[in-house]
XYZ file of C-alpha atoms in Angstrom:
440
model
C 139.302 -52.998 50.175
C 142.044 -50.978 51.593
C 142.485 -49.312 49.691
C 139.543 -47.367 48.762
C 137.965 -48.332 52.779
C 140.921 -46.623 54.608
C 140.715 -42.491 53.530
C 137.163 -41.881 53.693
C 137.606 -43.400 57.365
C 139.689 -41.353 58.612
C 137.889 -38.800 56.933
C 134.718 -40.148 59.314
C 136.661 -39.884 62.082
C 137.910 -37.005 61.832
C 135.079 -35.010 61.505
C 132.820 -37.709 63.597
C 133.098 -35.136 66.600
C 132.144 -31.736 64.280
C 130.129 -32.928 62.909
C 126.574 -32.891 65.013
C 127.337 -28.286 64.363
C 127.801 -28.574 61.929
C 124.669 -30.227 60.935
C 122.951 -27.662 63.109
C 124.251 -25.187 61.449
C 123.154 -25.872 58.404
C 119.545 -27.056 59.728
C 119.354 -22.980 60.613
C 121.019 -21.654 58.044
C 118.393 -24.152 55.258
C 115.183 -23.462 57.463
C 116.408 -19.763 57.145
C 116.185 -19.411 54.122
C 113.112 -21.315 53.022
C 111.137 -19.149 56.479
C 112.481 -16.625 57.157
C 114.409 -15.064 53.175
C 112.875 -12.703 51.165
C 114.774 -14.184 48.322
C 114.019 -13.429 43.946
C 114.461 -17.051 43.258
C 117.456 -17.167 41.615
C 119.047 -15.986 45.339
C 116.872 -18.643 46.906
C 119.521 -22.077 45.604
C 123.018 -19.987 44.536
C 122.243 -19.720 48.333
C 120.511 -22.660 49.239
C 123.673 -24.635 47.118
C 125.753 -22.792 49.156
C 124.797 -24.149 52.988
C 124.628 -28.082 51.594
C 127.485 -27.558 49.609
C 129.724 -25.961 51.898
C 128.723 -25.983 55.602
C 130.515 -24.636 56.863
C 132.093 -21.889 54.349
C 128.377 -21.617 53.328
C 126.644 -20.314 56.852
C 129.072 -17.661 57.443
C 129.229 -16.433 53.969
C 125.810 -16.012 54.510
C 125.606 -14.561 57.647
C 127.828 -12.104 56.317
C 127.148 -10.946 52.890
C 123.072 -12.778 52.424
C 121.564 -13.054 55.476
C 119.084 -9.141 55.459
C 116.795 -11.432 59.300
C 119.252 -7.867 61.060
C 117.679 -4.792 58.345
C 114.272 -6.050 58.424
C 115.043 -6.176 62.339
C 116.853 -2.372 61.664
C 114.423 -0.577 60.039
C 110.737 -1.480 61.451
C 111.568 1.112 63.403
C 112.165 3.243 60.327
C 108.729 1.106 58.425
C 106.477 3.105 61.617
C 108.106 6.245 61.823
C 108.160 6.831 58.243
C 104.569 6.314 57.797
C 103.653 8.417 61.114
C 105.630 11.584 59.747
C 104.616 11.217 56.459
C 101.319 10.405 57.106
C 98.581 7.000 55.252
C 98.086 7.174 51.690
C 95.365 5.865 49.538
C 94.913 4.306 46.273
C 92.016 6.693 44.868
C 93.845 9.589 43.403
C 96.817 8.021 43.215
C 99.125 8.379 40.878
C 100.106 4.309 40.766
C 98.530 2.443 42.209
C 101.346 0.799 45.231
C 101.951 -0.836 48.094
C 102.248 1.690 51.002
C 104.807 1.157 52.404
C 106.989 3.365 50.012
C 104.626 6.111 48.503
C 103.485 9.738 49.283
C 100.621 11.765 48.915
C 99.440 13.097 44.968
C 101.265 17.017 44.936
C 99.066 19.010 42.874
C 100.190 22.494 40.832
C 103.375 22.394 40.482
C 106.380 23.174 37.759
C 108.362 20.363 36.363
C 112.412 21.057 34.157
C 113.558 18.657 32.350
C 117.781 20.633 32.877
C 119.719 19.225 30.155
C 122.662 21.127 30.690
C 123.939 23.668 33.858
C 121.953 22.508 35.497
C 124.869 23.114 38.490
C 124.415 26.849 37.334
C 121.320 26.409 37.904
C 121.842 25.012 41.706
C 123.927 27.074 42.665
C 120.935 30.801 41.846
C 118.608 28.799 44.129
C 121.478 27.756 47.225
C 121.987 31.721 47.012
C 118.782 33.062 46.785
C 117.958 30.585 50.122
C 117.057 32.537 52.913
C 115.843 29.604 55.165
C 117.045 26.299 55.185
C 118.908 24.114 52.479
C 118.488 19.154 52.977
C 120.969 17.907 50.822
C 121.274 13.796 51.253
C 123.322 12.219 48.857
C 125.448 9.503 49.030
C 128.787 11.918 48.937
C 129.302 15.299 48.611
C 132.805 16.292 46.877
C 134.850 19.962 47.121
C 133.529 21.980 44.541
C 131.239 24.753 43.729
C 128.861 23.008 45.394
C 130.299 22.726 48.719
C 131.603 25.683 48.330
C 127.736 27.406 48.339
C 126.205 25.426 50.982
C 129.198 26.908 52.739
C 128.101 30.329 52.599
C 124.737 29.555 52.866
C 125.889 28.501 56.275
C 127.933 31.713 56.588
C 124.511 33.913 56.197
C 122.170 31.666 58.658
C 120.542 29.773 56.145
C 120.302 26.401 58.298
C 121.903 23.603 56.037
C 121.193 20.398 56.574
C 123.354 17.352 54.952
C 122.751 13.133 54.997
C 124.675 11.324 53.837
C 126.015 7.607 52.777
C 128.792 6.160 54.772
C 131.531 6.870 52.131
C 134.576 7.856 54.615
C 131.907 8.300 57.081
C 130.075 10.515 56.223
C 132.534 12.309 56.005
C 133.768 13.729 52.395
C 136.149 17.552 51.967
C 133.068 18.526 50.488
C 131.216 17.896 54.095
C 133.502 18.904 56.266
C 133.792 22.554 54.295
C 129.963 22.918 55.299
C 129.987 21.812 59.151
C 132.815 24.399 59.538
C 130.759 27.187 57.783
C 127.506 26.249 60.089
C 126.361 24.067 58.363
C 125.574 19.852 60.167
C 125.810 16.694 58.733
C 125.276 13.034 59.421
C 125.968 9.936 58.192
C 123.211 7.174 57.346
C 124.439 5.060 58.912
C 125.950 4.752 62.074
C 130.100 4.926 62.056
C 130.097 1.046 63.271
C 127.778 0.319 60.708
C 129.311 1.842 58.633
C 132.881 0.643 59.174
C 132.448 -3.370 60.094
C 129.471 -3.841 57.630
C 130.054 -5.726 54.657
C 127.213 -6.502 52.553
C 126.821 -5.138 49.217
C 123.146 -3.612 49.594
C 121.640 -0.918 51.754
C 122.937 1.886 50.679
C 121.844 4.650 50.496
C 121.178 6.275 46.798
C 118.405 8.833 47.723
C 119.678 12.464 45.293
C 117.543 14.964 45.970
C 117.711 18.257 47.241
C 115.154 21.000 48.528
C 115.469 25.302 49.299
C 113.319 26.397 51.462
C 110.088 23.940 50.510
C 110.024 25.432 47.483
C 112.564 24.534 45.036
C 114.507 21.621 44.322
C 116.679 19.160 42.441
C 116.743 15.224 41.850
C 120.198 13.848 40.401
C 118.060 13.119 37.303
C 118.051 16.071 35.521
C 114.948 17.178 37.470
C 114.278 21.298 38.950
C 110.592 20.606 40.841
C 108.931 24.081 41.644
C 105.535 23.958 44.117
C 104.171 22.159 46.666
C 105.729 18.454 45.948
C 109.634 20.093 47.741
C 107.873 19.727 51.053
C 106.862 16.569 50.042
C 110.884 16.265 49.713
C 111.171 18.232 52.755
C 109.659 15.680 54.396
C 110.851 12.296 52.730
C 114.510 14.037 53.612
C 113.535 14.567 57.734
C 112.214 11.357 58.269
C 115.220 9.980 56.557
C 116.953 12.689 58.473
C 114.998 12.130 62.290
C 116.361 7.875 62.048
C 120.026 9.135 61.539
C 120.085 11.424 63.419
C 117.300 11.066 66.788
C 116.436 14.373 65.872
C 112.493 16.182 66.304
C 110.926 16.532 63.032
C 110.802 20.221 62.016
C 107.652 21.345 59.934
C 107.829 21.800 56.309
C 106.537 24.591 54.737
C 103.820 24.750 51.741
C 104.715 27.145 49.067
C 102.189 27.931 47.137
C 100.756 26.070 43.411
C 103.742 27.203 40.336
C 101.860 24.822 38.531
C 99.651 22.354 37.028
C 102.073 19.048 37.250
C 100.420 15.870 39.359
C 103.580 14.179 41.045
C 104.042 11.441 43.488
C 107.631 9.383 45.505
C 108.401 6.639 45.008
C 110.559 5.958 47.680
C 112.360 2.036 47.494
C 114.675 -0.013 50.511
C 114.758 -2.497 52.844
C 112.644 -1.221 55.460
C 109.097 -1.970 53.271
C 107.330 -4.628 54.191
C 105.582 -5.239 51.120
C 107.663 -5.793 48.808
C 109.543 -2.784 46.595
C 107.332 0.368 45.605
C 109.737 0.806 43.129
C 109.407 -2.965 40.734
C 105.313 -2.095 41.463
C 105.847 1.666 40.064
C 107.846 1.116 36.905
C 105.520 -2.414 36.989
C 102.623 -0.848 37.012
C 104.288 2.255 33.533
C 104.796 -0.804 31.873
C 101.472 -2.624 32.201
C 99.647 0.465 31.182
C 101.272 1.868 28.480
C 98.548 1.902 24.833
C 101.115 3.160 21.728
C 104.665 3.896 24.083
C 107.469 2.818 26.881
C 111.176 5.027 25.908
C 112.942 4.097 28.985
C 117.306 4.713 29.264
C 119.050 3.408 32.643
C 122.643 3.175 33.656
C 121.789 0.028 32.956
C 119.502 -3.552 33.239
C 119.130 -6.488 35.623
C 115.044 -6.496 36.148
C 112.850 -9.157 38.378
C 111.108 -11.530 35.719
C 107.334 -9.917 36.486
C 108.787 -6.422 35.118
C 110.604 -8.823 32.288
C 107.872 -10.675 30.938
C 105.743 -6.794 31.454
C 107.903 -5.472 28.498
C 107.854 -8.788 26.203
C 104.174 -8.963 26.109
C 103.223 -5.434 25.371
C 106.081 -5.358 22.896
C 104.429 -8.422 21.225
C 100.972 -7.054 21.918
C 102.029 -4.291 19.792
C 103.279 -1.455 22.403
C 106.256 0.523 20.501
C 109.195 -0.088 23.689
C 112.362 1.214 23.480
C 114.923 1.524 25.640
C 118.966 2.991 25.584
C 121.484 1.488 27.858
C 125.580 3.127 27.528
C 128.463 1.164 26.707
C 131.048 1.752 28.958
C 129.306 1.198 32.451
C 130.642 1.643 35.696
C 132.327 -1.974 36.656
C 133.136 -4.187 34.136
C 130.399 -6.539 34.196
C 126.779 -4.540 34.078
C 127.334 -3.665 29.794
C 127.728 -7.328 29.376
C 124.883 -8.148 32.075
C 121.753 -5.718 30.109
C 122.983 -7.545 26.771
C 122.232 -10.886 28.306
C 119.041 -9.189 30.042
C 118.559 -7.841 26.250
C 117.979 -10.582 23.975
C 115.145 -11.849 24.461
C 113.777 -8.437 24.791
C 114.780 -8.356 20.812
C 113.486 -11.122 20.800
C 110.597 -10.765 22.056
C 111.042 -7.293 19.399
C 111.726 -4.511 22.153
C 114.287 -1.496 19.657
C 117.698 -1.341 22.080
C 119.819 0.695 21.835
C 123.970 1.307 22.972
C 124.998 4.744 23.478
C 127.821 6.270 24.438
C 126.769 8.965 26.149
C 126.647 8.689 30.477
C 123.276 7.399 31.626
C 123.499 7.876 35.323
C 120.068 7.680 36.748
C 117.418 6.700 34.524
C 114.266 8.171 32.691
C 110.799 6.463 31.839
C 108.675 7.933 29.419
C 105.194 6.154 29.049
C 102.170 6.721 26.599
C 104.422 10.823 26.705
C 102.125 12.158 29.126
C 103.199 10.161 32.272
C 106.350 9.626 33.266
C 109.032 8.089 35.883
C 112.949 9.798 37.204
C 115.172 8.194 39.466
C 119.475 8.268 40.595
C 118.905 4.592 40.864
C 119.199 1.751 37.868
C 116.492 -1.107 37.134
C 118.569 -3.348 38.628
C 115.732 -5.411 40.701
C 118.360 -5.822 44.210
C 118.866 -2.387 43.896
C 115.271 -1.483 43.847
C 114.545 -4.027 46.843
C 117.764 -3.531 49.255
C 118.842 -0.206 48.459
C 117.118 3.020 49.581
C 116.360 4.819 46.486
C 113.430 7.835 46.058
C 111.787 7.835 42.643
C 109.300 10.637 41.066
C 105.355 9.564 39.369
C 105.152 12.899 37.210
C 102.164 12.928 35.109
C 103.134 16.014 32.644
C 102.803 16.145 28.992
C 105.855 18.844 29.054
C 108.431 16.999 30.784
C 107.619 13.750 29.249
C 108.061 15.482 25.852
C 111.503 16.853 27.231
C 112.869 13.404 28.101
C 112.160 11.509 25.518
C 113.357 14.370 23.552
C 117.467 14.012 25.634
C 116.606 9.942 24.404
C 115.917 10.191 21.045
C 119.574 11.981 20.750
C 121.313 9.233 22.709
C 119.676 7.399 19.928
C 120.802 9.120 17.078
C 123.239 8.668 18.109
C 124.408 5.255 18.590
C 123.721 2.241 16.831
C 120.862 0.363 17.590
C 121.684 -3.393 19.073
C 119.830 -6.661 17.144
C 120.299 -9.907 17.472
C 122.947 -9.933 15.703
C 125.928 -8.707 17.120
C 124.446 -10.246 20.231
C 124.659 -13.649 17.873
C 128.106 -12.592 16.294
C 130.191 -12.867 19.719
C 133.573 -14.667 19.495
C 134.192 -17.314 22.084
C 136.191 -15.094 24.633
C 133.159 -12.401 24.552
C 131.345 -15.387 25.849
C 133.429 -17.054 28.159
C 133.765 -12.575 29.123
C 129.442 -13.054 29.717
C 129.252 -15.770 31.850
C 131.383 -14.582 34.348
C 129.819 -11.992 34.195
C 126.595 -13.269 34.852
C 128.491 -14.786 38.046
C 128.695 -10.671 39.220
C 124.855 -10.138 38.812
C 123.493 -9.586 41.583
C 126.358 -7.399 43.356
C 125.190 -4.374 40.763
């Protein structure tokens, strides 16, 4: 008995002095996860297991990477100021019935075009014609033709403002050129937060440009003319005033330029009612009667959206999805294939293309389309700041379907047989990739 009991009691005596603080910390962490956090069920179980089985390390890991309470408190001010600046939104007349938190009013009388090639040339031409203002929101502005033209615009007296992510504290090479020419630039987050934050969350994923409140560009390749540009201008203004503390400036509403109805849907950790972006895609999928066509950089959907896609396919709606074969990170392609398996079992058509798919484009029944710079990742849609456009236009929807169709034509259809033919090594890699799913 001595051989068995001595090590046990040695351990008990060693930890008895710190046992109570450890238990208290663990109970605090468990209480916060159970009653205060808003987690995906799989994340909830993961953090609960970490706290139970790794008491001290688990609590520290939760504070560093898992805790969202600070973001909720931090962005509550942003939510209130955004609503004050953007105004109230009602479901009546809205293109999609999503929660108010991230939804702007519907804008009528717009023209929307998909620029499949030479989008930089189109943007440069509009920048050169700018007379009053250029507002750009992006993650990083590298030195190149766009930054050079923005610097030239600032030199000739155009008000140029750039809101960036926190990479390089927001001052990348292209930004420095514009600021030197008289433009203004600030990072979305404070320098202190950018320097010490280790969380893969609350990143700026909004990428768009507004010129003279009449022409605007989305990073997904959409060029817009008409009143929607002023609405995007107010979306920029809400983010700019939050980060800078400046007094908001007025944005002029331009004359109608077409017959498209457009609505801006923004998502992020400042939305207290859940992710409006997830709601947007769920509505588009569930309301489709004939076809759903989607192209996205990778797929890690929430359970509800996954279930809706499978249900619509089983009910007779033709669901087609295109993904790139090579993701930015090695595990994204594998996670996409894992998520696609159950879709394939329900009849969804899945394609992997060798082409780059840098943004999300979705079309429902050939007339309602949505575009976003971010992929269909439940983590990004819920925790990163994103911007999405919902456009009611048969012409734009047709252009997007044609573009996605070209990608399908140059790729091979992925089938259940392809998935089941994986080697043992492939299965090990897939299993490993799933552990990185929530880092997308």
